[in-house]
Structure formats: structure tokens, C-alpha cells
mmCIF file of C-alpha atoms in Angstrom:
data_model
loop_
_atom_site.group_PDB
_atom_site.id
_atom_site.type_symbol
_atom_site.label_atom_id
_atom_site.label_comp_id
_atom_site.label_asym_id
_atom_site.label_seq_id
_atom_site.Cartn_x
_atom_site.Cartn_y
_atom_site.Cartn_z
ATOM 1 C CA ARG A 13 188.580 140.926 27.295
ATOM 2 C CA GLY A 14 189.779 141.062 30.700
ATOM 3 C CA THR A 15 190.077 144.185 33.236
ATOM 4 C CA PRO A 16 191.459 147.537 32.340
ATOM 5 C CA GLN A 17 195.121 147.936 32.732
ATOM 6 C CA GLY A 18 196.467 150.073 35.452
ATOM 7 C CA GLY A 19 193.213 149.136 37.743
ATOM 8 C CA PRO A 20 193.656 147.709 41.019
ATOM 9 C CA LEU A 21 191.397 144.667 40.319
ATOM 10 C CA SER A 22 193.914 143.383 37.116
ATOM 11 C CA PRO A 23 196.763 142.614 39.355
ATOM 12 C CA LEU A 24 194.422 140.971 42.075
ATOM 13 C CA LEU A 25 192.873 138.760 39.839
ATOM 14 C CA ALA A 26 195.979 137.497 37.989
ATOM 15 C CA ASN A 27 197.354 136.871 41.689
ATOM 16 C CA VAL A 28 194.423 135.047 42.484
ATOM 17 C CA LEU A 29 194.455 133.175 38.813
ATOM 18 C CA LEU A 30 197.892 132.332 38.513
ATOM 19 C CA ASP A 31 198.570 131.139 42.389
ATOM 20 C CA GLU A 32 198.413 127.492 40.821
ATOM 21 C CA VAL A 33 201.183 128.298 38.290
ATOM 22 C CA ASP A 34 203.406 130.017 41.092
ATOM 23 C CA LYS A 35 202.634 126.832 43.161
ATOM 24 C CA GLU A 36 203.919 124.412 40.508
ATOM 25 C CA LEU A 37 207.133 126.392 39.819
ATOM 26 C CA GLU A 38 207.737 126.532 43.424
ATOM 27 C CA ARG A 39 207.285 122.747 43.616
ATOM 28 C CA ARG A 40 209.534 121.979 40.912
ATOM 29 C CA GLY A 41 212.039 124.290 42.706
ATOM 30 C CA HIS A 42 212.337 126.929 39.856
ATOM 31 C CA CYS A 43 213.494 130.243 40.806
ATOM 32 C CA PHE A 44 211.000 132.831 39.269
ATOM 33 C CA VAL A 45 209.483 136.282 39.734
ATOM 34 C CA ARG A 46 205.939 137.511 38.602
ATOM 35 C CA TYR A 47 204.018 140.812 38.469
ATOM 36 C CA ALA A 48 200.489 140.545 37.725
ATOM 37 C CA ASP A 49 200.754 138.141 34.273
ATOM 38 C CA ASP A 50 204.581 139.069 33.453
ATOM 39 C CA ALA A 51 206.755 136.683 34.804
ATOM 40 C CA ASN A 52 210.354 135.548 34.378
ATOM 41 C CA VAL A 53 211.718 132.068 35.463
ATOM 42 C CA TYR A 54 215.375 131.464 35.805
ATOM 43 C CA VAL A 55 216.849 128.183 34.769
ATOM 44 C CA HIS A 56 220.328 127.035 33.936
ATOM 45 C CA SER A 57 220.117 125.808 30.247
ATOM 46 C CA LEU A 58 218.174 126.283 27.022
ATOM 47 C CA LYS A 59 216.873 122.778 27.207
ATOM 48 C CA ALA A 60 215.672 123.378 30.714
ATOM 49 C CA GLY A 61 214.061 126.766 29.239
ATOM 50 C CA GLN A 62 212.386 124.987 26.943
ATOM 51 C CA ARG A 63 210.974 122.316 29.120
ATOM 52 C CA VAL A 64 209.892 125.124 31.610
ATOM 53 C CA MET A 65 208.260 126.874 28.753
ATOM 54 C CA ALA A 66 206.043 123.563 27.953
ATOM 55 C CA VAL A 67 204.766 123.462 31.146
ATOM 56 C CA LEU A 68 203.549 127.221 31.619
ATOM 57 C CA ARG A 69 201.810 126.515 28.049
ATOM 58 C CA ARG A 70 200.016 123.398 29.793
ATOM 59 C CA LEU A 71 199.422 125.128 32.877
ATOM 60 C CA TYR A 72 198.050 128.257 31.080
ATOM 61 C CA ASP A 73 196.167 126.192 28.705
ATOM 62 C CA ARG A 74 194.204 124.317 31.580
ATOM 63 C CA LEU A 75 193.367 127.954 32.938
ATOM 64 C CA ARG A 76 192.106 129.061 29.757
ATOM 65 C CA LEU A 77 194.880 131.690 29.178
ATOM 66 C CA GLN A 78 197.637 132.064 26.397
ATOM 67 C CA VAL A 79 201.147 132.731 26.280
ATOM 68 C CA ASN A 80 201.854 135.748 24.391
ATOM 69 C CA GLU A 81 204.451 134.589 21.716
ATOM 70 C CA SER A 82 205.487 137.599 20.664
ATOM 71 C CA LYS A 83 206.436 138.890 24.240
ATOM 72 C CA SER A 84 207.941 135.293 25.613
ATOM 73 C CA ALA A 85 211.232 134.173 24.950
ATOM 74 C CA ILE A 86 214.139 131.578 26.209
ATOM 75 C CA ALA A 87 216.830 133.814 26.492
ATOM 76 C CA SER A 88 219.327 134.942 29.100
ATOM 77 C CA ALA A 89 218.289 137.170 31.624
ATOM 78 C CA PHE A 90 221.054 139.793 30.631
ATOM 79 C CA GLY A 91 220.004 142.042 28.134
ATOM 80 C CA ARG A 92 216.283 141.619 28.303
ATOM 81 C CA LYS A 93 213.859 144.221 29.995
ATOM 82 C CA PHE A 94 211.310 143.120 32.621
ATOM 83 C CA LEU A 95 209.267 145.893 34.768
ATOM 84 C CA GLY A 96 211.358 148.663 33.221
ATOM 85 C CA TYR A 97 214.593 147.268 34.089
ATOM 86 C CA GLY A 98 217.555 144.888 32.602
ATOM 87 C CA PHE A 99 220.630 143.299 34.044
ATOM 88 C CA TRP A 100 224.086 143.132 33.016
ATOM 89 C CA LEU A 101 227.324 141.666 34.388
ATOM 90 C CA SER A 102 230.487 143.817 35.369
ATOM 91 C CA ALA A 103 233.741 142.831 34.511
ATOM 92 C CA GLN A 104 234.205 141.948 38.055
ATOM 93 C CA GLY A 105 231.063 139.309 37.853
ATOM 94 C CA GLU A 106 228.600 141.386 39.838
ATOM 95 C CA VAL A 107 225.156 141.411 38.513
ATOM 96 C CA LYS A 108 224.118 145.215 37.953
ATOM 97 C CA ARG A 109 220.846 146.821 36.410
ATOM 98 C CA TRP A 110 219.959 149.386 34.501
ATOM 99 C CA VAL A 111 216.805 151.620 33.664
ATOM 100 C CA ALA A 112 215.508 150.252 30.371
ATOM 101 C CA SER A 113 213.766 153.006 27.977
#
């Protein structure tokens, strides 16, 4: 099911299909980043994260897609990996990135 990973068609189709999801997140004023079908949505609280996850499940269901529950989480951006990078907060309060292994 789907297209071969790493091919040029897969990210293009993901962008076309998920444009509706992006527009809804923008309409709601969320900060987010998405690359093909991988996405992070940044919110201020666990409760907000739960609300956004519920919205994403409904949007994906409408598109006949499924959220991969084993790869999805409502968690702090710090300590999680995304596209080969992770983030941490320095003693000075600066956001730093590290290359994830």
C-alpha cells in the first residue's frame, strides 16, 4: 500500500493529500512542522496536545488515513527525535539541537 519510500512521488502525494490538514492547523493558529507524513505540532499543555491529537485523528480519518499510534505521542519537544534531530534546553535557556542516532 502506498508508494516506495525514498522516491520523489511519495512526498509530493503526501503534500497534496495533507494540505487540508495543514490548512486546518494554520486556521487554528498552531505552530507545526511537517515533512511528508511526519509531523510535530507544538502546543503549551498536555490538554492542548490531547485536543490537537483528537482533531488530527478526525482529519486523517476523513482522508482515510491512520495515525501510527506506535510512533505518535503527546510529549515535550525536548528529548524527542524528528527527522534525525532532537532538541534540548541549555542552562542559559537557549534551544539547542543534536543529531539523533
